[in-house]
Amino acid sequence: MPSDGPLFDTVYVVSHTHWDREWYQAFQGFRVRLVYMLDELIAIMEGDPEYRHFNLDGQTILLDDYVEIRPENSERLRALIEAGRIRVGPWYVMPDEFLVSGESLIRNLALGMRIARQWGGEALRCGYIPDAFGHNSQLPQILRGFGIDSVVFFRGLGDCPTAEIWWDGADGSRVLGLKLSEDRSYSDWFFAARWPFADRQFVYQPAEFIDRVKVFLAYKRRRATTAITVAFDGVDHGEVEPRLPWMLKTLNASDLGVNFVHADLAQYLDALKAQVGDLRVYSGEQRVPGNQGVSNNVLANTLSTRVHLKQMNQHCETLLLHWAEPWGVFTMLEGRPYPQGFLAKAWEYLLQNHAHDSICGTGTDQVDRDMVGRFDQSRLVSEAMIQEELKFITHHIDTQGAPGQFLVTVFNPSQEAVDGVLAIDLTLPAGTDAAVKFPLYGGTSFKIYGATGREVPYQVLAVDRNQVQLHRWYRDIPATQAVDRFHLALAGVVPAFGYASYLVEPLPMEGPQPGEYRAQRMSTPVRYPGSQRIAEHTWDNGRITLHVEPNGTIRITDHDTGHSYGGLLEFEDEADMGDAWTHAHPVSNAEVSSWGARAEISVLNDGPLATRLRMQTALRVPEAIAPGHTARSAALTTLTVTTEVELRQDDPLLRCRTVIHNTARDHRLRVLFPTGLTTESFFTSTPFDLVERAVDLPDYSQYLENFSGVVPHSGLIVLHDGRAGLAIYSRGLYEAAVRNHDGHTIALTLFRSIGQVVAANDTDGGQLLGDLDFSYAIRPFAVDGDPAGRLWKEHQQFVGGLRVIQRAVDAVHFDAPHRRMRDLPLSKSFLTVEAADVIVSAIKGADERPDRGVIRLFNPRAVPSQGVIQFDRPLAAAKLLDLQETVVAGAEWHDREVRVALGPKQLVTLAVEWA
């Protein structure tokens, strides 16, 4: 632009509000304000046609929140949406991008755009996500899958000098990025033109107002790459400014020489796309710390705030994605209707917790309680569907001629077969087995057989006696039974996306003959002796050798590589005087380690199939931050840290569970995994991607934001030197770091105890006092090619687990109305994927046609991949879909197979119909 000409041709003023549904107030408090704001907006727009447009923050949930209270206004609101004056969507809620799964991001957009259509409007075709704390590498691909080619965002791009950029996703998908200003982001017009008059009750002085806008335009000019710009007329939970039409008329009548228009954001983006040329290109994940501006920080430690919310979220996602949806499809194929309505409701509850300030844990204790309630509702709906689906399969298995009294069916929701030691539960009528009736014999009185009739060895890990089991058969009243629940380690095989049944045969226990007076006796006890112990404090399962140290740390040696990893499971506690967003420690930060502690070590199980060990350590840590926030307190308290590890026969995975009784405030606790590997990079999983990260961190010491050195992960952390590697799997944990020293230690954050939330006092729940439970696993491996696909599938299997349904072999009762002939085999796979690096992300019924299956796959590697999907029955059709489930092309298929090809880091969605 010439220096003596107008600063811009056109300024598009976009009126909006940014509506955190819950944060420093709970949902109901914010909803009161939302209702009053929308009441006023509707009245203004109906009464003043010059107030043309309003953007409802990119999330459609606000519509439901409003009309639940104002149902009488729903048609007035609909009329404004249909006319294009109120723009809604594309999201259901504005999410965080790292603390939810990639599938959740897709479902969020799909629901938001569907609701927009139901209201008669066209969803905003822009990835409007201006308040997320950094941006994941696959969001451009997700947006393009919904026909969205632009994004409005704010944090994570560092010192971005221009307002317009190109953003390339991990797969190469490109979107036009509108980078909001570091100073006032989505509220630049509000703070430049409106807020200076707040102390004067927003009575605008025309001359001063024009001068302030002139300064604002000069600032915008420095970052703009075209002759147009956008001004965001809104702020957090802000009400409408009804005088905006007057403001724009005043500016248009001034000597600024710029055309000011009240615009829909889509209008501006359409105009911008026609003008942009060569722009700076940003690629992949965007998480650079903030270096200027009042709120441009990426706030990385929200990854570990109120960690129980993160754990609940991943559990609910797992129930839906690994169990309820795929088994809904599999049982649909066998005659049970797909539970579309139930699953939609479970997703609705879950997605409501994905709003960025919600899932990040930055709200009050009341927000926390409300979220727990929603997680519970999502979980309960999913669990009910899973139980019905798995029971439907079990009750239709043909057991005619099968030996045994009980049928135990083990279900596998993962794309890889489970071949090894299975952890399952078996129930027997209370007091009927020798293990509880004659414990001195040291055995049981039942045998287990596989589908072929072969006896299957097992090991009893624990018995819960006299448990109450509820039955409710169809058309009958509930009944209860006292049972003993056996926790078993069983040597077995369960096919991918399938099940395997085992038959349990209780053996007779003889009683006294008539007239005899002697003790009841039993037949020969069932025993499967053996041990994995090879020396004192040392065990070997055929894949790894495990040695326990006196301080409770462990050393493992991988048989495949010979590499040993020592000092694993050291716990490190440090001060955290930060807030819900940021970890910070005082000048004097007394770190406490379990390295010098003396652990109580117990061997819980020592058998041929499984070894279970318990290490309990008492950590003496400061009670809290000392007054003045320069040190930790002198007063100490005890953290009891109890870790159980399980070593299964011929299994390279060491499963760990840590329970911490937290009695301290203002601290962060991490578990450490020294690797001893020499490498320059490591990998962590994020939505649909395995991101490579440098061990040697960039120097951000001169940045405004205090860089904490942590990175996001969704449960998979991988480090290797090209020959040997170590992976850490976890459930519901998202914050990690790798330390750049000889040990190259993986530091996995378990939790942070914090107490501060902006403008709120109801926050002590963030200290997480009480018992905290964490599940993770250690996986040493040999590097044979790129391990990405193998480890990702193993992590999915670790998270998804197995489930068991039991019935009597000769059962005649059903507990659901959907019955048909019992003709299912004792073992079956519904679906297999023949591809080393193709990951199944979802198996579900189609949104509009639930009788049609939708399968989503992705490639986590940076090279192309291909595979074959094999079904258990012939197909009638297979097509390629976009993420809106619109057909885009035919798929290559024949009979029961579909062939797929995926580019680097690419998502592919298939629709299949069965013959």
PDB file of N, CA and C in Angstrom, residues 526-587:
ATOM      1  N   VAL A 526      -6.641 -79.127  41.063  1.00  0.00           N
ATOM      2  CA  VAL A 526      -6.100 -78.647  39.795  1.00  0.00           C
ATOM      3  C   VAL A 526      -4.986 -77.656  40.116  1.00  0.00           C
ATOM      4  N   ARG A 527      -3.773 -77.995  39.647  1.00  0.00           N
ATOM      5  CA  ARG A 527      -2.626 -77.121  39.883  1.00  0.00           C
ATOM      6  C   ARG A 527      -1.811 -77.021  38.604  1.00  0.00           C
ATOM      7  N   TYR A 528      -1.264 -75.834  38.363  1.00  0.00           N
ATOM      8  CA  TYR A 528      -0.344 -75.617  37.253  1.00  0.00           C
ATOM      9  C   TYR A 528       0.899 -74.947  37.851  1.00  0.00           C
ATOM     10  N   PRO A 529       1.825 -75.731  38.350  1.00  0.00           N
ATOM     11  CA  PRO A 529       2.947 -75.160  39.105  1.00  0.00           C
ATOM     12  C   PRO A 529       3.949 -74.473  38.190  1.00  0.00           C
ATOM     13  N   GLY A 530       4.803 -73.694  38.817  1.00  0.00           N
ATOM     14  CA  GLY A 530       5.871 -73.014  38.094  1.00  0.00           C
ATOM     15  C   GLY A 530       6.101 -71.623  38.638  1.00  0.00           C
ATOM     16  N   SER A 531       7.173 -71.004  38.192  1.00  0.00           N
ATOM     17  CA  SER A 531       7.524 -69.659  38.633  1.00  0.00           C
ATOM     18  C   SER A 531       8.394 -69.011  37.566  1.00  0.00           C
ATOM     19  N   GLN A 532       8.345 -67.678  37.522  1.00  0.00           N
ATOM     20  CA  GLN A 532       9.225 -66.920  36.634  1.00  0.00           C
ATOM     21  C   GLN A 532      10.450 -66.393  37.375  1.00  0.00           C
ATOM     22  N   ARG A 533      10.555 -66.693  38.652  1.00  0.00           N
ATOM     23  CA  ARG A 533      11.677 -66.205  39.444  1.00  0.00           C
ATOM     24  C   ARG A 533      12.940 -66.987  39.078  1.00  0.00           C
ATOM     25  N   ILE A 534      14.042 -66.270  38.823  1.00  0.00           N
ATOM     26  CA  ILE A 534      15.307 -66.918  38.495  1.00  0.00           C
ATOM     27  C   ILE A 534      16.376 -66.653  39.544  1.00  0.00           C
ATOM     28  N   ALA A 535      16.147 -65.690  40.418  1.00  0.00           N
ATOM     29  CA  ALA A 535      17.067 -65.380  41.512  1.00  0.00           C
ATOM     30  C   ALA A 535      16.310 -64.525  42.505  1.00  0.00           C
ATOM     31  N   GLU A 536      16.945 -64.226  43.631  1.00  0.00           N
ATOM     32  CA  GLU A 536      16.292 -63.371  44.603  1.00  0.00           C
ATOM     33  C   GLU A 536      16.048 -61.997  43.984  1.00  0.00           C
ATOM     34  N   HIS A 537      14.822 -61.535  44.059  1.00  0.00           N
ATOM     35  CA  HIS A 537      14.420 -60.224  43.556  1.00  0.00           C
ATOM     36  C   HIS A 537      14.526 -60.112  42.036  1.00  0.00           C
ATOM     37  N   THR A 538      14.592 -61.241  41.326  1.00  0.00           N
ATOM     38  CA  THR A 538      14.766 -61.227  39.876  1.00  0.00           C
ATOM     39  C   THR A 538      13.834 -62.244  39.233  1.00  0.00           C
ATOM     40  N   TRP A 539      13.169 -61.794  38.158  1.00  0.00           N
ATOM     41  CA  TRP A 539      12.233 -62.656  37.431  1.00  0.00           C
ATOM     42  C   TRP A 539      12.502 -62.544  35.927  1.00  0.00           C
ATOM     43  N   ASP A 540      12.163 -63.602  35.200  1.00  0.00           N
ATOM     44  CA  ASP A 540      12.371 -63.625  33.751  1.00  0.00           C
ATOM     45  C   ASP A 540      11.167 -64.299  33.107  1.00  0.00           C
ATOM     46  N   ASN A 541      10.539 -63.589  32.141  1.00  0.00           N
ATOM     47  CA  ASN A 541       9.330 -64.146  31.497  1.00  0.00           C
ATOM     48  C   ASN A 541       9.600 -64.658  30.082  1.00  0.00           C
ATOM     49  N   GLY A 542      10.882 -64.740  29.709  1.00  0.00           N
ATOM     50  CA  GLY A 542      11.219 -65.181  28.372  1.00  0.00           C
ATOM     51  C   GLY A 542      11.460 -64.051  27.402  1.00  0.00           C
ATOM     52  N   ARG A 543      11.020 -62.863  27.735  1.00  0.00           N
ATOM     53  CA  ARG A 543      11.230 -61.689  26.886  1.00  0.00           C
ATOM     54  C   ARG A 543      12.049 -60.614  27.588  1.00  0.00           C
ATOM     55  N   ILE A 544      11.790 -60.434  28.878  1.00  0.00           N
ATOM     56  CA  ILE A 544      12.538 -59.447  29.653  1.00  0.00           C
ATOM     57  C   ILE A 544      12.894 -60.029  31.019  1.00  0.00           C
ATOM     58  N   THR A 545      14.012 -59.572  31.538  1.00  0.00           N
ATOM     59  CA  THR A 545      14.423 -59.907  32.896  1.00  0.00           C
ATOM     60  C   THR A 545      14.172 -58.684  33.768  1.00  0.00           C
ATOM     61  N   LEU A 546      13.558 -58.924  34.920  1.00  0.00           N
ATOM     62  CA  LEU A 546      13.161 -57.845  35.830  1.00  0.00           C
ATOM     63  C   LEU A 546      13.851 -58.042  37.167  1.00  0.00           C
ATOM     64  N   HIS A 547      14.516 -56.994  37.637  1.00  0.00           N
ATOM     65  CA  HIS A 547      15.165 -57.032  38.950  1.00  0.00           C
ATOM     66  C   HIS A 547      14.684 -55.830  39.755  1.00  0.00           C
ATOM     67  N   VAL A 548      14.317 -56.058  41.016  1.00  0.00           N
ATOM     68  CA  VAL A 548      13.815 -55.003  41.897  1.00  0.00           C
ATOM     69  C   VAL A 548      14.918 -54.573  42.858  1.00  0.00           C
ATOM     70  N   GLU A 549      15.119 -53.252  42.946  1.00  0.00           N
ATOM     71  CA  GLU A 549      16.127 -52.687  43.842  1.00  0.00           C
ATOM     72  C   GLU A 549      15.506 -52.367  45.203  1.00  0.00           C
ATOM     73  N   PRO A 550      16.321 -52.229  46.234  1.00  0.00           N
ATOM     74  CA  PRO A 550      15.785 -51.934  47.574  1.00  0.00           C
ATOM     75  C   PRO A 550      14.981 -50.636  47.650  1.00  0.00           C
ATOM     76  N   ASN A 551      15.275 -49.664  46.759  1.00  0.00           N
ATOM     77  CA  ASN A 551      14.533 -48.397  46.807  1.00  0.00           C
ATOM     78  C   ASN A 551      13.231 -48.441  46.015  1.00  0.00           C
ATOM     79  N   GLY A 552      12.889 -49.606  45.474  1.00  0.00           N
ATOM     80  CA  GLY A 552      11.637 -49.746  44.742  1.00  0.00           C
ATOM     81  C   GLY A 552      11.759 -49.490  43.255  1.00  0.00           C
ATOM     82  N   THR A 553      12.922 -49.020  42.784  1.00  0.00           N
ATOM     83  CA  THR A 553      13.107 -48.903  41.341  1.00  0.00           C
ATOM     84  C   THR A 553      13.394 -50.286  40.765  1.00  0.00           C
ATOM     85  N   ILE A 554      13.300 -50.399  39.454  1.00  0.00           N
ATOM     86  CA  ILE A 554      13.510 -51.686  38.812  1.00  0.00           C
ATOM     87  C   ILE A 554      14.525 -51.542  37.682  1.00  0.00           C
ATOM     88  N   ARG A 555      15.150 -52.650  37.354  1.00  0.00           N
ATOM     89  CA  ARG A 555      16.014 -52.749  36.180  1.00  0.00           C
ATOM     90  C   ARG A 555      15.451 -53.858  35.296  1.00  0.00           C
ATOM     91  N   ILE A 556      15.258 -53.546  34.013  1.00  0.00           N
ATOM     92  CA  ILE A 556      14.796 -54.571  33.083  1.00  0.00           C
ATOM     93  C   ILE A 556      15.824 -54.713  31.964  1.00  0.00           C
ATOM     94  N   THR A 557      15.959 -55.936  31.476  1.00  0.00           N
ATOM     95  CA  THR A 557      16.846 -56.225  30.347  1.00  0.00           C
ATOM     96  C   THR A 557      16.015 -56.848  29.242  1.00  0.00           C
ATOM     97  N   ASP A 558      16.090 -56.264  28.062  1.00  0.00           N
ATOM     98  CA  ASP A 558      15.346 -56.738  26.901  1.00  0.00           C
ATOM     99  C   ASP A 558      16.134 -57.860  26.235  1.00  0.00           C
ATOM    100  N   HIS A 559      15.563 -59.055  26.144  1.00  0.00           N
ATOM    101  CA  HIS A 559      16.258 -60.186  25.548  1.00  0.00           C
ATOM    102  C   HIS A 559      16.570 -59.949  24.074  1.00  0.00           C
ATOM    103  N   ASP A 560      15.705 -59.197  23.374  1.00  0.00           N
ATOM    104  CA  ASP A 560      15.901 -59.007  21.938  1.00  0.00           C
ATOM    105  C   ASP A 560      17.127 -58.155  21.630  1.00  0.00           C
ATOM    106  N   THR A 561      17.447 -57.211  22.502  1.00  0.00           N
ATOM    107  CA  THR A 561      18.561 -56.290  22.227  1.00  0.00           C
ATOM    108  C   THR A 561      19.706 -56.421  23.218  1.00  0.00           C
ATOM    109  N   GLY A 562      19.433 -57.004  24.372  1.00  0.00           N
ATOM    110  CA  GLY A 562      20.437 -57.067  25.419  1.00  0.00           C
ATOM    111  C   GLY A 562      20.590 -55.775  26.196  1.00  0.00           C
ATOM    112  N   HIS A 563      19.820 -54.749  25.840  1.00  0.00           N
ATOM    113  CA  HIS A 563      19.943 -53.453  26.512  1.00  0.00           C
ATOM    114  C   HIS A 563      19.229 -53.498  27.858  1.00  0.00           C
ATOM    115  N   SER A 564      19.875 -52.933  28.875  1.00  0.00           N
ATOM    116  CA  SER A 564      19.279 -52.859  30.206  1.00  0.00           C
ATOM    117  C   SER A 564      18.862 -51.427  30.511  1.00  0.00           C
ATOM    118  N   TYR A 565      17.733 -51.312  31.182  1.00  0.00           N
ATOM    119  CA  TYR A 565      17.190 -50.011  31.583  1.00  0.00           C
ATOM    120  C   TYR A 565      17.082 -50.023  33.104  1.00  0.00           C
ATOM    121  N   GLY A 566      17.920 -49.241  33.774  1.00  0.00           N
ATOM    122  CA  GLY A 566      17.932 -49.219  35.230  1.00  0.00           C
ATOM    123  C   GLY A 566      17.338 -47.946  35.792  1.00  0.00           C
ATOM    124  N   GLY A 567      16.960 -48.005  37.054  1.00  0.00           N
ATOM    125  CA  GLY A 567      16.410 -46.828  37.724  1.00  0.00           C
ATOM    126  C   GLY A 567      14.995 -46.494  37.318  1.00  0.00           C
ATOM    127  N   LEU A 568      14.297 -47.416  36.661  1.00  0.00           N
ATOM    128  CA  LEU A 568      12.920 -47.169  36.260  1.00  0.00           C
ATOM    129  C   LEU A 568      12.022 -47.107  37.489  1.00  0.00           C
ATOM    130  N   LEU A 569      11.007 -46.277  37.431  1.00  0.00           N
ATOM    131  CA  LEU A 569      10.009 -46.099  38.497  1.00  0.00           C
ATOM    132  C   LEU A 569      10.547 -45.315  39.690  1.00  0.00           C
ATOM    133  N   GLU A 570      11.517 -44.441  39.439  1.00  0.00           N
ATOM    134  CA  GLU A 570      11.867 -43.452  40.460  1.00  0.00           C
ATOM    135  C   GLU A 570      10.808 -42.355  40.428  1.00  0.00           C
ATOM    136  N   PHE A 571      10.417 -41.890  41.610  1.00  0.00           N
ATOM    137  CA  PHE A 571       9.412 -40.832  41.705  1.00  0.00           C
ATOM    138  C   PHE A 571      10.081 -39.539  42.167  1.00  0.00           C
ATOM    139  N   GLU A 572       9.692 -38.438  41.517  1.00  0.00           N
ATOM    140  CA  GLU A 572      10.310 -37.135  41.769  1.00  0.00           C
ATOM    141  C   GLU A 572       9.222 -36.111  42.067  1.00  0.00           C
ATOM    142  N   ASP A 573       9.339 -35.449  43.196  1.00  0.00           N
ATOM    143  CA  ASP A 573       8.352 -34.449  43.613  1.00  0.00           C
ATOM    144  C   ASP A 573       9.025 -33.088  43.711  1.00  0.00           C
ATOM    145  N   GLU A 574       8.368 -32.062  43.166  1.00  0.00           N
ATOM    146  CA  GLU A 574       8.892 -30.698  43.236  1.00  0.00           C
ATOM    147  C   GLU A 574       7.752 -29.724  43.500  1.00  0.00           C
ATOM    148  N   ALA A 575       8.116 -28.499  43.825  1.00  0.00           N
ATOM    149  CA  ALA A 575       7.122 -27.473  44.117  1.00  0.00           C
ATOM    150  C   ALA A 575       6.384 -27.057  42.852  1.00  0.00           C
ATOM    151  N   ASP A 576       5.148 -26.643  43.020  1.00  0.00           N
ATOM    152  CA  ASP A 576       4.381 -26.016  41.937  1.00  0.00           C
ATOM    153  C   ASP A 576       3.550 -24.900  42.546  1.00  0.00           C
ATOM    154  N   MET A 577       4.032 -23.690  42.397  1.00  0.00           N
ATOM    155  CA  MET A 577       3.294 -22.534  42.914  1.00  0.00           C
ATOM    156  C   MET A 577       2.540 -21.848  41.778  1.00  0.00           C
ATOM    157  N   GLY A 578       2.415 -22.566  40.655  1.00  0.00           N
ATOM    158  CA  GLY A 578       1.736 -22.000  39.499  1.00  0.00           C
ATOM    159  C   GLY A 578       0.229 -22.029  39.648  1.00  0.00           C
ATOM    160  N   ASP A 579      -0.432 -21.968  38.504  1.00  0.00           N
ATOM    161  CA  ASP A 579      -1.889 -21.958  38.501  1.00  0.00           C
ATOM    162  C   ASP A 579      -2.374 -23.083  37.595  1.00  0.00           C
ATOM    163  N   ALA A 580      -3.640 -23.013  37.214  1.00  0.00           N
ATOM    164  CA  ALA A 580      -4.209 -24.088  36.407  1.00  0.00           C
ATOM    165  C   ALA A 580      -3.564 -24.186  35.035  1.00  0.00           C
ATOM    166  N   TRP A 581      -2.920 -23.124  34.579  1.00  0.00           N
ATOM    167  CA  TRP A 581      -2.355 -23.084  33.236  1.00  0.00           C
ATOM    168  C   TRP A 581      -0.850 -23.344  33.204  1.00  0.00           C
ATOM    169  N   THR A 582      -0.137 -22.941  34.250  1.00  0.00           N
ATOM    170  CA  THR A 582       1.319 -22.875  34.178  1.00  0.00           C
ATOM    171  C   THR A 582       1.973 -23.442  35.427  1.00  0.00           C
ATOM    172  N   HIS A 583       2.946 -24.327  35.202  1.00  0.00           N
ATOM    173  CA  HIS A 583       3.790 -24.804  36.304  1.00  0.00           C
ATOM    174  C   HIS A 583       4.850 -23.748  36.611  1.00  0.00           C
ATOM    175  N   ALA A 584       5.060 -23.490  37.888  1.00  0.00           N
ATOM    176  CA  ALA A 584       6.115 -22.568  38.305  1.00  0.00           C
ATOM    177  C   ALA A 584       6.641 -23.040  39.653  1.00  0.00           C
ATOM    178  N   HIS A 585       7.940 -22.932  39.828  1.00  0.00           N
ATOM    179  CA  HIS A 585       8.507 -23.319  41.117  1.00  0.00           C
ATOM    180  C   HIS A 585       9.198 -22.123  41.753  1.00  0.00           C
ATOM    181  N   PRO A 586       9.325 -22.105  43.071  1.00  0.00           N
ATOM    182  CA  PRO A 586       9.947 -20.962  43.749  1.00  0.00           C
ATOM    183  C   PRO A 586      11.461 -20.975  43.548  1.00  0.00           C
ATOM    184  N   VAL A 587      12.079 -19.918  44.005  1.00  0.00           N
ATOM    185  CA  VAL A 587      13.536 -19.801  43.888  1.00  0.00           C
ATOM    186  C   VAL A 587      14.214 -20.991  44.559  1.00  0.00           C
TER     187      VAL A 587
END
